[in-house]
Each structure stands twice: as C-alpha cells, then as structure tokens.
Amino acid sequence: MKIIKAKNAGFCFGVKRAMKLALEAAANNEKNIYSLGPLIHNPQEVELLSQKGVHVTSDLKSLGPGDVLIIRSHGTTPMVLEEARAKGVNIVDATCPFVVKAQKVAKQLSDEGYQVVIVGESNHPEVIGIRGFVGKDAWVVEKSEEIEFFPDKPRMGIIAQTTQSFENFQGVVCAVLEKTSELKAVNTICNATAYRQIEAMELTKNVDVMIVIGGRNSANTTRLAELCGQSGIPTHHVETAKELETSWLESKEKIGVTAGASTPDWIIKEVIDRLKILGVERKNS
Ligand code: F3S
C-alpha cells in the first residue's frame, strides 16, 4: 500500500504566521492571552493552544489593561482594535497580509468615492472585518444574481473575500458592470486555497481513495472533501486518526492524503502513521 501526501496539505502561510505569533506570546509568559474567536478552525489545535495559555474569547468585555489580544488571520474591524486599545489591551495582530490588502483596498475605494462591493459571505469574520474599514454602505454579495436587487451607482469598486473562487468573482464583476459606468475591480483572492484544491484534484487521478484531514467546522476542508468526492474517488473527511476505518482501505493500493489550511502537521502525521499501521494489519490478515 502506498500513501501519497499532497504537497500543500495543512497550514497556509497566514495560519502558520498566526500560530507562530500566538505561541511566541505564550512563550513570553504573558499572563492573560486571548484570541478573538478560535485562532484556527481546528478543535484539537485550539485545545492545545488553550493548554499553552492561549484562550478563546468572543468579545472584549472581560479583558483589562495588560491582557493580550491576538487578532486571528481573518482580521477584525477598526472599531474592535480601537476598543481594545482604549482598554489598555496589548494587541498582537495576526491578520493575514492578504486580508490586510483587501481591507486597505476596500478603504481606499471608499475614500475615492466608489460604491464598494465585497464578494463573499456576509457573516464571515473576514468580511465583517473588511466591511468595518468601509462602513455600513459597503454591499456584500455571494452570487452574481444578488446584484440585481441593488440600485445603479455611477462609480463602483469591487473586491473579493480572500477564499472566493475566481469564477464566482468574475461572475459578480460582470453583473456589476451592468449597474455602473465606471468600475474598478481589484482581485484580492488568495491563491493558497485554489492551489490546494487543484493539487488535491490532481492527486485523485492517481489514487484509489482520498483521506481529507481537518476540522468539520473548517469551510475550506469541507470544500476540499466535497471536490475530491465529486471526482468519483471514495473520499473520507476525518478530524483525527481515531476516525480511520480499516474497511476504507480494502482492495485499495494507493491512498491520497490532503488537509485543510488549518490542519496542524502533527494531526496529518498521526493520520499517516495510523494508515501505515492499518495497511500492515490488512496485509497480515
Ligand atoms: Fe491568508 Fe490565504 Fe491563508 S488569505 S490565511 S494565506 S488562505
């Protein structure tokens, strides 16, 4: 039995950076360290962070002077940052640089008088953060069909949530063109997600079964598993090695493994080690 791991499995650049900053804060023995929302979409890693002293908070109410607040890779609104500073909280800003770019572009478009359109999910923390840099007037749309419900504007500027697919962004850009005489579109998509998906799809062509590792609360892992499944190859989404089943490997010679952007290396390693054991057991049975 052969196990083939995708090259881009696991932490993306932004998540790696956020984890590094959080662990550095913990190592510096800062007393009360909180991340605003779970630092990453992986329950096992969030639990490990909590054991190291990095806890999760959903708001700033309980924070006081000297506490440390880690802003996760999704970023947050300028209002939250101001509130934290006013309370004397030390901010460790782990906003992914790609998200910072989207925030800056959105603000600049708004300052220049464009009606800002953000292509993304209105309830996603990244989009809420970007919108905070523009104000309530920014429109958020997920699909091109939604644009028809908005009025025409003379000048419009459009950006994307970093994890959007290029095709969807392109579709909304075309729809927005019909609403305005001047359109400025800035592609703020991060390619890490697309590369990971393309690579996983390539892998499905060479294997008999795919194992996709990551939190069930991680949208990018779930999407990765969906795409692999759509290729026709049996696909199993697991959070940890404990969930692997021997029956999945029956009459399978090549096993493909990939993982979402918030899956730590140690979980990927545990899954691969367990797969090897199951492979040996299957051979000896
Ligand atoms: Fe940043 Fe892209 Fe990851 S936006 S957090 S590097 S998926």
PDB file of C-alpha atoms and ligand atoms in Angstrom:
ATOM      1  CA  MET A   1       0.000   0.000   0.000  1.00  0.00           C
ATOM      2  CA  LYS A   2       1.330   3.431  -0.964  1.00  0.00           C
ATOM      3  CA  ILE A   3       0.410   6.680   0.774  1.00  0.00           C
ATOM      4  CA  ILE A   4       0.771   9.867  -1.266  1.00  0.00           C
ATOM      5  CA  LYS A   5       0.509  13.172   0.606  1.00  0.00           C
ATOM      6  CA  ALA A   6      -0.362  16.379  -1.261  1.00  0.00           C
ATOM      7  CA  LYS A   7       2.499  18.912  -1.162  1.00  0.00           C
ATOM      8  CA  ASN A   8       0.281  21.750   0.047  1.00  0.00           C
ATOM      9  CA  ALA A   9      -1.522  19.828   2.776  1.00  0.00           C
ATOM     10  CA  GLY A  10      -2.010  21.702   6.050  1.00  0.00           C
ATOM     11  CA  PHE A  11      -1.319  25.213   7.319  1.00  0.00           C
ATOM     12  CA  CYS A  12      -1.314  28.023   4.783  1.00  0.00           C
ATOM     13  CA  PHE A  13       1.096  30.939   5.161  1.00  0.00           C
ATOM     14  CA  GLY A  14      -1.417  33.101   7.085  1.00  0.00           C
ATOM     15  CA  VAL A  15      -2.378  30.400   9.584  1.00  0.00           C
ATOM     16  CA  LYS A  16       1.286  29.430  10.113  1.00  0.00           C
ATOM     17  CA  ARG A  17       2.084  33.070  10.897  1.00  0.00           C
ATOM     18  CA  ALA A  18      -0.873  33.435  13.300  1.00  0.00           C
ATOM     19  CA  MET A  19       0.159  30.267  15.159  1.00  0.00           C
ATOM     20  CA  LYS A  20       3.761  31.473  15.419  1.00  0.00           C
ATOM     21  CA  LEU A  21       2.687  34.819  16.880  1.00  0.00           C
ATOM     22  CA  ALA A  22       0.331  33.135  19.376  1.00  0.00           C
ATOM     23  CA  LEU A  23       2.953  30.640  20.518  1.00  0.00           C
ATOM     24  CA  GLU A  24       5.524  33.427  20.890  1.00  0.00           C
ATOM     25  CA  ALA A  25       3.096  35.353  23.124  1.00  0.00           C
ATOM     26  CA  ALA A  26       2.556  32.195  25.201  1.00  0.00           C
ATOM     27  CA  ALA A  27       6.305  31.538  25.442  1.00  0.00           C
ATOM     28  CA  ASN A  28       6.868  35.099  26.674  1.00  0.00           C
ATOM     29  CA  ASN A  29       4.742  34.196  29.702  1.00  0.00           C
ATOM     30  CA  GLU A  30       2.216  36.927  29.001  1.00  0.00           C
ATOM     31  CA  LYS A  31      -0.448  36.469  31.698  1.00  0.00           C
ATOM     32  CA  ASN A  32      -3.883  36.586  30.081  1.00  0.00           C
ATOM     33  CA  ILE A  33      -3.735  35.763  26.416  1.00  0.00           C
ATOM     34  CA  TYR A  34      -6.886  35.554  24.321  1.00  0.00           C
ATOM     35  CA  SER A  35      -7.635  35.089  20.665  1.00  0.00           C
ATOM     36  CA  LEU A  36     -10.701  36.897  19.395  1.00  0.00           C
ATOM     37  CA  GLY A  37     -12.620  33.819  18.220  1.00  0.00           C
ATOM     38  CA  PRO A  38     -10.836  30.452  17.735  1.00  0.00           C
ATOM     39  CA  LEU A  39      -7.387  31.147  16.271  1.00  0.00           C
ATOM     40  CA  ILE A  40      -7.886  28.418  13.673  1.00  0.00           C
ATOM     41  CA  HIS A  41     -10.765  26.181  12.579  1.00  0.00           C
ATOM     42  CA  ASN A  42      -9.376  23.086  14.234  1.00  0.00           C
ATOM     43  CA  PRO A  43     -10.753  21.992  17.632  1.00  0.00           C
ATOM     44  CA  GLN A  44      -7.716  19.818  18.537  1.00  0.00           C
ATOM     45  CA  GLU A  45      -5.223  22.626  17.895  1.00  0.00           C
ATOM     46  CA  VAL A  46      -7.410  25.181  19.703  1.00  0.00           C
ATOM     47  CA  GLU A  47      -7.428  22.835  22.733  1.00  0.00           C
ATOM     48  CA  LEU A  48      -3.631  22.531  22.567  1.00  0.00           C
ATOM     49  CA  LEU A  49      -3.302  26.329  22.407  1.00  0.00           C
ATOM     50  CA  SER A  50      -5.533  26.643  25.455  1.00  0.00           C
ATOM     51  CA  GLN A  51      -3.230  24.245  27.364  1.00  0.00           C
ATOM     52  CA  LYS A  52      -0.354  26.588  26.458  1.00  0.00           C
ATOM     53  CA  GLY A  53      -2.273  29.594  27.796  1.00  0.00           C
ATOM     54  CA  VAL A  54      -3.926  30.975  24.653  1.00  0.00           C
ATOM     55  CA  HIS A  55      -7.668  31.085  25.398  1.00  0.00           C
ATOM     56  CA  VAL A  56     -10.601  31.996  23.191  1.00  0.00           C
ATOM     57  CA  THR A  57     -12.843  34.973  23.828  1.00  0.00           C
ATOM     58  CA  SER A  58     -15.819  36.116  21.783  1.00  0.00           C
ATOM     59  CA  ASP A  59     -15.714  39.759  22.925  1.00  0.00           C
ATOM     60  CA  LEU A  60     -13.607  42.269  24.829  1.00  0.00           C
ATOM     61  CA  LYS A  61     -15.852  42.569  27.918  1.00  0.00           C
ATOM     62  CA  SER A  62     -13.691  40.557  30.292  1.00  0.00           C
ATOM     63  CA  LEU A  63     -10.342  41.946  29.072  1.00  0.00           C
ATOM     64  CA  GLY A  64      -8.410  44.521  31.055  1.00  0.00           C
ATOM     65  CA  PRO A  65      -5.156  46.503  30.954  1.00  0.00           C
ATOM     66  CA  GLY A  66      -2.101  44.353  30.202  1.00  0.00           C
ATOM     67  CA  ASP A  67      -4.085  41.443  28.748  1.00  0.00           C
ATOM     68  CA  VAL A  68      -3.017  40.251  25.320  1.00  0.00           C
ATOM     69  CA  LEU A  69      -5.483  40.019  22.434  1.00  0.00           C
ATOM     70  CA  ILE A  70      -4.492  38.045  19.354  1.00  0.00           C
ATOM     71  CA  ILE A  71      -6.305  39.055  16.192  1.00  0.00           C
ATOM     72  CA  ARG A  72      -6.595  35.923  14.049  1.00  0.00           C
ATOM     73  CA  SER A  73      -5.725  35.670  10.365  1.00  0.00           C
ATOM     74  CA  HIS A  74      -9.288  36.698   9.333  1.00  0.00           C
ATOM     75  CA  GLY A  75      -8.666  40.151  10.816  1.00  0.00           C
ATOM     76  CA  THR A  76     -11.241  42.329  12.573  1.00  0.00           C
ATOM     77  CA  THR A  77     -12.834  45.773  12.387  1.00  0.00           C
ATOM     78  CA  PRO A  78     -11.020  49.040  13.261  1.00  0.00           C
ATOM     79  CA  MET A  79     -13.704  49.562  15.944  1.00  0.00           C
ATOM     80  CA  VAL A  80     -12.648  46.405  17.780  1.00  0.00           C
ATOM     81  CA  LEU A  81      -8.991  47.473  17.606  1.00  0.00           C
ATOM     82  CA  GLU A  82      -9.867  50.926  18.994  1.00  0.00           C
ATOM     83  CA  GLU A  83     -11.935  49.420  21.809  1.00  0.00           C
ATOM     84  CA  ALA A  84      -9.079  47.079  22.766  1.00  0.00           C
ATOM     85  CA  ARG A  85      -6.541  49.928  22.741  1.00  0.00           C
ATOM     86  CA  ALA A  86      -8.842  52.103  24.865  1.00  0.00           C
ATOM     87  CA  LYS A  87      -8.945  49.312  27.460  1.00  0.00           C
ATOM     88  CA  GLY A  88      -5.147  49.148  27.592  1.00  0.00           C
ATOM     89  CA  VAL A  89      -5.085  45.710  25.972  1.00  0.00           C
ATOM     90  CA  ASN A  90      -1.904  44.674  24.111  1.00  0.00           C
ATOM     91  CA  ILE A  91      -2.780  43.699  20.572  1.00  0.00           C
ATOM     92  CA  VAL A  92      -0.933  41.001  18.647  1.00  0.00           C
ATOM     93  CA  ASP A  93      -2.214  41.494  15.128  1.00  0.00           C
ATOM     94  CA  ALA A  94      -2.023  38.197  13.225  1.00  0.00           C
ATOM     95  CA  THR A  95      -4.279  39.373  10.387  1.00  0.00           C
ATOM     96  CA  CYS A  96      -3.029  37.614   7.249  1.00  0.00           C
ATOM     97  CA  PRO A  97      -1.224  40.117   4.967  1.00  0.00           C
ATOM     98  CA  PHE A  98      -3.561  39.096   2.115  1.00  0.00           C
ATOM     99  CA  VAL A  99      -6.553  40.084   4.250  1.00  0.00           C
ATOM    100  CA  VAL A 100      -4.815  43.357   5.206  1.00  0.00           C
ATOM    101  CA  LYS A 101      -4.502  44.079   1.489  1.00  0.00           C
ATOM    102  CA  ALA A 102      -8.260  43.521   0.986  1.00  0.00           C
ATOM    103  CA  GLN A 103      -9.030  45.827   3.957  1.00  0.00           C
ATOM    104  CA  LYS A 104      -6.760  48.571   2.585  1.00  0.00           C
ATOM    105  CA  VAL A 105      -8.122  48.339  -0.962  1.00  0.00           C
ATOM    106  CA  ALA A 106     -11.728  48.453   0.292  1.00  0.00           C
ATOM    107  CA  LYS A 107     -10.992  51.569   2.364  1.00  0.00           C
ATOM    108  CA  GLN A 108      -9.165  53.255  -0.492  1.00  0.00           C
ATOM    109  CA  LEU A 109     -12.027  52.583  -2.929  1.00  0.00           C
ATOM    110  CA  SER A 110     -14.492  54.012  -0.441  1.00  0.00           C
ATOM    111  CA  ASP A 111     -12.294  57.092   0.203  1.00  0.00           C
ATOM    112  CA  GLU A 112     -12.117  57.660  -3.563  1.00  0.00           C
ATOM    113  CA  GLY A 113     -15.919  57.716  -3.748  1.00  0.00           C
ATOM    114  CA  TYR A 114     -16.602  54.280  -5.215  1.00  0.00           C
ATOM    115  CA  GLN A 115     -19.592  52.236  -4.043  1.00  0.00           C
ATOM    116  CA  VAL A 116     -17.769  49.250  -2.525  1.00  0.00           C
ATOM    117  CA  VAL A 117     -18.951  45.717  -3.319  1.00  0.00           C
ATOM    118  CA  ILE A 118     -17.424  42.802  -1.414  1.00  0.00           C
ATOM    119  CA  VAL A 119     -17.888  39.363  -2.945  1.00  0.00           C
ATOM    120  CA  GLY A 120     -18.125  36.928  -0.037  1.00  0.00           C
ATOM    121  CA  GLU A 121     -20.188  35.624   2.870  1.00  0.00           C
ATOM    122  CA  SER A 122     -21.701  38.479   4.878  1.00  0.00           C
ATOM    123  CA  ASN A 123     -21.404  36.602   8.210  1.00  0.00           C
ATOM    124  CA  HIS A 124     -17.798  35.533   7.746  1.00  0.00           C
ATOM    125  CA  PRO A 125     -15.421  37.269  10.214  1.00  0.00           C
ATOM    126  CA  GLU A 126     -13.080  38.292   7.380  1.00  0.00           C
ATOM    127  CA  VAL A 127     -15.911  40.037   5.507  1.00  0.00           C
ATOM    128  CA  ILE A 128     -17.227  41.664   8.697  1.00  0.00           C
ATOM    129  CA  GLY A 129     -13.679  42.951   9.287  1.00  0.00           C
ATOM    130  CA  ILE A 130     -13.255  44.313   5.739  1.00  0.00           C
ATOM    131  CA  ARG A 131     -16.678  45.949   5.906  1.00  0.00           C
ATOM    132  CA  GLY A 132     -15.610  47.652   9.112  1.00  0.00           C
ATOM    133  CA  PHE A 133     -12.940  49.542   7.148  1.00  0.00           C
ATOM    134  CA  VAL A 134     -15.539  50.862   4.718  1.00  0.00           C
ATOM    135  CA  GLY A 135     -18.671  51.458   6.778  1.00  0.00           C
ATOM    136  CA  LYS A 136     -22.233  50.190   6.546  1.00  0.00           C
ATOM    137  CA  ASP A 137     -22.573  51.384   2.979  1.00  0.00           C
ATOM    138  CA  ALA A 138     -20.487  48.525   1.564  1.00  0.00           C
ATOM    139  CA  TRP A 139     -22.551  45.870  -0.201  1.00  0.00           C
ATOM    140  CA  VAL A 140     -21.801  42.202   0.355  1.00  0.00           C
ATOM    141  CA  VAL A 141     -22.917  39.680  -2.262  1.00  0.00           C
ATOM    142  CA  GLU A 142     -22.245  35.979  -2.563  1.00  0.00           C
ATOM    143  CA  LYS A 143     -23.513  35.372  -6.090  1.00  0.00           C
ATOM    144  CA  SER A 144     -23.946  37.413  -9.265  1.00  0.00           C
ATOM    145  CA  GLU A 145     -27.764  37.017  -9.157  1.00  0.00           C
ATOM    146  CA  GLU A 146     -27.918  39.108  -5.960  1.00  0.00           C
ATOM    147  CA  ILE A 147     -26.650  42.249  -7.698  1.00  0.00           C
ATOM    148  CA  GLU A 148     -29.981  42.920  -9.413  1.00  0.00           C
ATOM    149  CA  PHE A 149     -31.505  43.885  -6.032  1.00  0.00           C
ATOM    150  CA  PHE A 150     -29.120  46.840  -5.651  1.00  0.00           C
ATOM    151  CA  PRO A 151     -29.527  50.281  -7.289  1.00  0.00           C
ATOM    152  CA  ASP A 152     -27.330  51.637 -10.099  1.00  0.00           C
ATOM    153  CA  LYS A 153     -24.355  53.744  -8.996  1.00  0.00           C
ATOM    154  CA  PRO A 154     -22.100  55.953 -11.145  1.00  0.00           C
ATOM    155  CA  ARG A 155     -18.807  54.582  -9.763  1.00  0.00           C
ATOM    156  CA  MET A 156     -18.370  51.143  -8.255  1.00  0.00           C
ATOM    157  CA  GLY A 157     -15.387  49.301  -6.785  1.00  0.00           C
ATOM    158  CA  ILE A 158     -15.334  45.546  -6.223  1.00  0.00           C
ATOM    159  CA  ILE A 159     -13.099  43.235  -4.206  1.00  0.00           C
ATOM    160  CA  ALA A 160     -13.322  39.618  -3.019  1.00  0.00           C
ATOM    161  CA  GLN A 161     -13.105  37.703   0.252  1.00  0.00           C
ATOM    162  CA  THR A 162      -9.689  36.035   0.006  1.00  0.00           C
ATOM    163  CA  THR A 163     -11.101  32.490  -0.245  1.00  0.00           C
ATOM    164  CA  GLN A 164     -13.518  33.189  -3.104  1.00  0.00           C
ATOM    165  CA  SER A 165     -13.177  31.255  -6.343  1.00  0.00           C
ATOM    166  CA  PHE A 166     -12.006  33.305  -9.309  1.00  0.00           C
ATOM    167  CA  GLU A 167     -15.021  32.165 -11.383  1.00  0.00           C
ATOM    168  CA  ASN A 168     -17.511  33.485  -8.827  1.00  0.00           C
ATOM    169  CA  PHE A 169     -15.659  36.809  -8.503  1.00  0.00           C
ATOM    170  CA  GLN A 170     -15.569  37.132 -12.288  1.00  0.00           C
ATOM    171  CA  GLY A 171     -19.328  36.449 -12.477  1.00  0.00           C
ATOM    172  CA  VAL A 172     -20.139  39.186  -9.944  1.00  0.00           C
ATOM    173  CA  VAL A 173     -17.780  41.639 -11.695  1.00  0.00           C
ATOM    174  CA  CYS A 174     -19.711  41.086 -14.965  1.00  0.00           C
ATOM    175  CA  ALA A 175     -23.060  41.574 -13.199  1.00  0.00           C
ATOM    176  CA  VAL A 176     -21.836  44.785 -11.507  1.00  0.00           C
ATOM    177  CA  LEU A 177     -20.723  46.178 -14.888  1.00  0.00           C
ATOM    178  CA  GLU A 178     -24.376  46.450 -15.857  1.00  0.00           C
ATOM    179  CA  LYS A 179     -25.052  48.715 -12.858  1.00  0.00           C
ATOM    180  CA  THR A 180     -22.414  51.356 -13.427  1.00  0.00           C
ATOM    181  CA  SER A 181     -20.491  53.359 -15.994  1.00  0.00           C
ATOM    182  CA  GLU A 182     -17.203  53.174 -14.085  1.00  0.00           C
ATOM    183  CA  LEU A 183     -15.988  50.004 -12.405  1.00  0.00           C
ATOM    184  CA  LYS A 184     -12.743  49.347 -10.551  1.00  0.00           C
ATOM    185  CA  ALA A 185     -12.215  45.649  -9.791  1.00  0.00           C
ATOM    186  CA  VAL A 186      -9.309  44.555  -7.601  1.00  0.00           C
ATOM    187  CA  ASN A 187      -8.578  40.851  -7.341  1.00  0.00           C
ATOM    188  CA  THR A 188      -7.935  40.248  -3.623  1.00  0.00           C
ATOM    189  CA  ILE A 189      -8.280  36.450  -3.829  1.00  0.00           C
ATOM    190  CA  CYS A 190      -5.525  34.438  -2.119  1.00  0.00           C
ATOM    191  CA  ASN A 191      -4.340  31.614  -4.351  1.00  0.00           C
ATOM    192  CA  ALA A 192      -3.428  29.250  -1.494  1.00  0.00           C
ATOM    193  CA  THR A 193      -6.938  27.758  -1.413  1.00  0.00           C
ATOM    194  CA  ALA A 194      -7.130  27.338  -5.203  1.00  0.00           C
ATOM    195  CA  TYR A 195      -3.664  25.689  -5.384  1.00  0.00           C
ATOM    196  CA  ARG A 196      -4.601  23.264  -2.612  1.00  0.00           C
ATOM    197  CA  GLN A 197      -7.819  22.305  -4.422  1.00  0.00           C
ATOM    198  CA  ILE A 198      -6.132  21.901  -7.828  1.00  0.00           C
ATOM    199  CA  GLU A 199      -3.408  19.753  -6.277  1.00  0.00           C
ATOM    200  CA  ALA A 200      -5.954  17.560  -4.462  1.00  0.00           C
ATOM    201  CA  MET A 201      -7.920  17.098  -7.682  1.00  0.00           C
ATOM    202  CA  GLU A 202      -4.706  16.062  -9.488  1.00  0.00           C
ATOM    203  CA  LEU A 203      -3.996  13.571  -6.709  1.00  0.00           C
ATOM    204  CA  THR A 204      -7.430  11.953  -7.077  1.00  0.00           C
ATOM    205  CA  LYS A 205      -6.388  10.855 -10.592  1.00  0.00           C
ATOM    206  CA  ASN A 206      -3.598   8.677  -9.180  1.00  0.00           C
ATOM    207  CA  VAL A 207      -5.119   7.131  -6.063  1.00  0.00           C
ATOM    208  CA  ASP A 208      -7.854   4.660  -5.084  1.00  0.00           C
ATOM    209  CA  VAL A 209      -9.130   6.516  -2.037  1.00  0.00           C
ATOM    210  CA  MET A 210      -8.718  10.033  -0.604  1.00  0.00           C
ATOM    211  CA  ILE A 211      -8.413  10.976   3.054  1.00  0.00           C
ATOM    212  CA  VAL A 212      -9.078  14.661   3.748  1.00  0.00           C
ATOM    213  CA  ILE A 213      -7.989  15.823   7.203  1.00  0.00           C
ATOM    214  CA  GLY A 214      -9.340  18.845   9.053  1.00  0.00           C
ATOM    215  CA  GLY A 215     -11.919  20.325  11.381  1.00  0.00           C
ATOM    216  CA  ARG A 216     -15.560  19.789  10.459  1.00  0.00           C
ATOM    217  CA  ASN A 217     -16.007  23.495  11.251  1.00  0.00           C
ATOM    218  CA  SER A 218     -13.404  24.378   8.617  1.00  0.00           C
ATOM    219  CA  ALA A 219     -15.126  25.551   5.427  1.00  0.00           C
ATOM    220  CA  ASN A 220     -12.020  25.057   3.272  1.00  0.00           C
ATOM    221  CA  THR A 221     -11.519  21.453   4.494  1.00  0.00           C
ATOM    222  CA  THR A 222     -15.173  20.600   3.886  1.00  0.00           C
ATOM    223  CA  ARG A 223     -14.975  22.095   0.384  1.00  0.00           C
ATOM    224  CA  LEU A 224     -11.764  20.136  -0.269  1.00  0.00           C
ATOM    225  CA  ALA A 225     -13.525  16.894   0.715  1.00  0.00           C
ATOM    226  CA  GLU A 226     -16.533  17.785  -1.472  1.00  0.00           C
ATOM    227  CA  LEU A 227     -14.324  18.406  -4.506  1.00  0.00           C
ATOM    228  CA  CYS A 228     -12.383  15.163  -4.007  1.00  0.00           C
ATOM    229  CA  GLY A 229     -15.686  13.296  -3.638  1.00  0.00           C
ATOM    230  CA  GLN A 230     -17.000  14.845  -6.860  1.00  0.00           C
ATOM    231  CA  SER A 231     -14.036  13.298  -8.718  1.00  0.00           C
ATOM    232  CA  GLY A 232     -15.666   9.891  -8.151  1.00  0.00           C
ATOM    233  CA  ILE A 233     -12.870   8.594  -5.889  1.00  0.00           C
ATOM    234  CA  PRO A 234     -14.106   7.358  -2.467  1.00  0.00           C
ATOM    235  CA  THR A 235     -13.308  10.227  -0.087  1.00  0.00           C
ATOM    236  CA  HIS A 236     -13.330  10.326   3.716  1.00  0.00           C
ATOM    237  CA  HIS A 237     -13.148  13.505   5.805  1.00  0.00           C
ATOM    238  CA  VAL A 238     -11.573  12.892   9.228  1.00  0.00           C
ATOM    239  CA  GLU A 239     -10.602  15.220  12.065  1.00  0.00           C
ATOM    240  CA  THR A 240      -8.201  12.783  13.715  1.00  0.00           C
ATOM    241  CA  ALA A 241      -6.516   9.387  13.169  1.00  0.00           C
ATOM    242  CA  LYS A 242      -9.029   7.705  15.512  1.00  0.00           C
ATOM    243  CA  GLU A 243     -11.753   8.049  12.875  1.00  0.00           C
ATOM    244  CA  LEU A 244      -9.930   5.987  10.227  1.00  0.00           C
ATOM    245  CA  GLU A 245     -11.625   2.695   9.354  1.00  0.00           C
ATOM    246  CA  THR A 246      -9.869  -0.422   8.010  1.00  0.00           C
ATOM    247  CA  SER A 247     -12.746  -1.080   5.608  1.00  0.00           C
ATOM    248  CA  TRP A 248     -11.866   2.137   3.715  1.00  0.00           C
ATOM    249  CA  LEU A 249      -8.572   0.542   2.672  1.00  0.00           C
ATOM    250  CA  GLU A 250      -9.953  -2.781   1.464  1.00  0.00           C
ATOM    251  CA  SER A 251      -8.580  -3.585  -2.020  1.00  0.00           C
ATOM    252  CA  LYS A 252      -7.009  -0.102  -2.186  1.00  0.00           C
ATOM    253  CA  GLU A 253      -3.353   0.208  -3.159  1.00  0.00           C
ATOM    254  CA  LYS A 254      -2.802   3.947  -3.385  1.00  0.00           C
ATOM    255  CA  ILE A 255      -4.075   6.259  -0.640  1.00  0.00           C
ATOM    256  CA  GLY A 256      -4.140  10.023  -1.217  1.00  0.00           C
ATOM    257  CA  VAL A 257      -3.900  12.365   1.760  1.00  0.00           C
ATOM    258  CA  THR A 258      -4.574  16.076   1.902  1.00  0.00           C
ATOM    259  CA  ALA A 259      -5.553  18.539   4.625  1.00  0.00           C
ATOM    260  CA  GLY A 260      -7.220  21.935   5.031  1.00  0.00           C
ATOM    261  CA  ALA A 261      -5.408  25.204   5.735  1.00  0.00           C
ATOM    262  CA  SER A 262      -5.968  24.969   9.494  1.00  0.00           C
ATOM    263  CA  THR A 263      -4.868  21.357   9.988  1.00  0.00           C
ATOM    264  CA  PRO A 264      -1.622  21.106  12.001  1.00  0.00           C
ATOM    265  CA  ASP A 265       1.258  18.884  10.855  1.00  0.00           C
ATOM    266  CA  TRP A 266       1.041  16.703  13.979  1.00  0.00           C
ATOM    267  CA  ILE A 267      -2.514  15.621  13.117  1.00  0.00           C
ATOM    268  CA  ILE A 268      -1.517  14.890   9.492  1.00  0.00           C
ATOM    269  CA  LYS A 269       1.417  12.813  10.767  1.00  0.00           C
ATOM    270  CA  GLU A 270      -0.810  10.865  13.192  1.00  0.00           C
ATOM    271  CA  VAL A 271      -3.238  10.060  10.365  1.00  0.00           C
ATOM    272  CA  ILE A 272      -0.448   8.900   8.026  1.00  0.00           C
ATOM    273  CA  ASP A 273       1.168   6.778  10.780  1.00  0.00           C
ATOM    274  CA  ARG A 274      -2.197   5.178  11.542  1.00  0.00           C
ATOM    275  CA  LEU A 275      -2.813   4.500   7.849  1.00  0.00           C
ATOM    276  CA  LYS A 276       0.552   2.693   7.676  1.00  0.00           C
ATOM    277  CA  ILE A 277      -0.398   0.514  10.674  1.00  0.00           C
ATOM    278  CA  LEU A 278      -3.806  -0.297   9.171  1.00  0.00           C
ATOM    279  CA  GLY A 279      -2.058  -1.157   5.890  1.00  0.00           C
ATOM    280  CA  VAL A 280       0.281  -3.625   7.625  1.00  0.00           C
ATOM    281  CA  GLU A 281      -2.630  -5.159   9.587  1.00  0.00           C
ATOM    282  CA  ARG A 282      -4.598  -5.581   6.373  1.00  0.00           C
ATOM    283  CA  LYS A 283      -1.623  -7.313   4.697  1.00  0.00           C
ATOM    284  CA  ASN A 284      -1.200  -9.731   7.618  1.00  0.00           C
ATOM    285  CA  SER A 285      -4.871 -10.592   7.974  1.00  0.00           C
TER     286      SER A 285
HETATM  287 FE1  F3S B   1      -4.085  34.136   4.316  1.00  0.00          FE
HETATM  288 FE2  F3S B   1      -4.687  32.847   2.157  1.00  0.00          FE
HETATM  289 FE3  F3S B   1      -4.321  31.538   4.398  1.00  0.00          FE
HETATM  290  S1  F3S B   1      -5.605  34.730   2.871  1.00  0.00           S
HETATM  291  S2  F3S B   1      -4.948  32.959   5.962  1.00  0.00           S
HETATM  292  S3  F3S B   1      -2.770  32.677   3.251  1.00  0.00           S
HETATM  293  S4  F3S B   1      -5.834  31.050   2.839  1.00  0.00           S
END
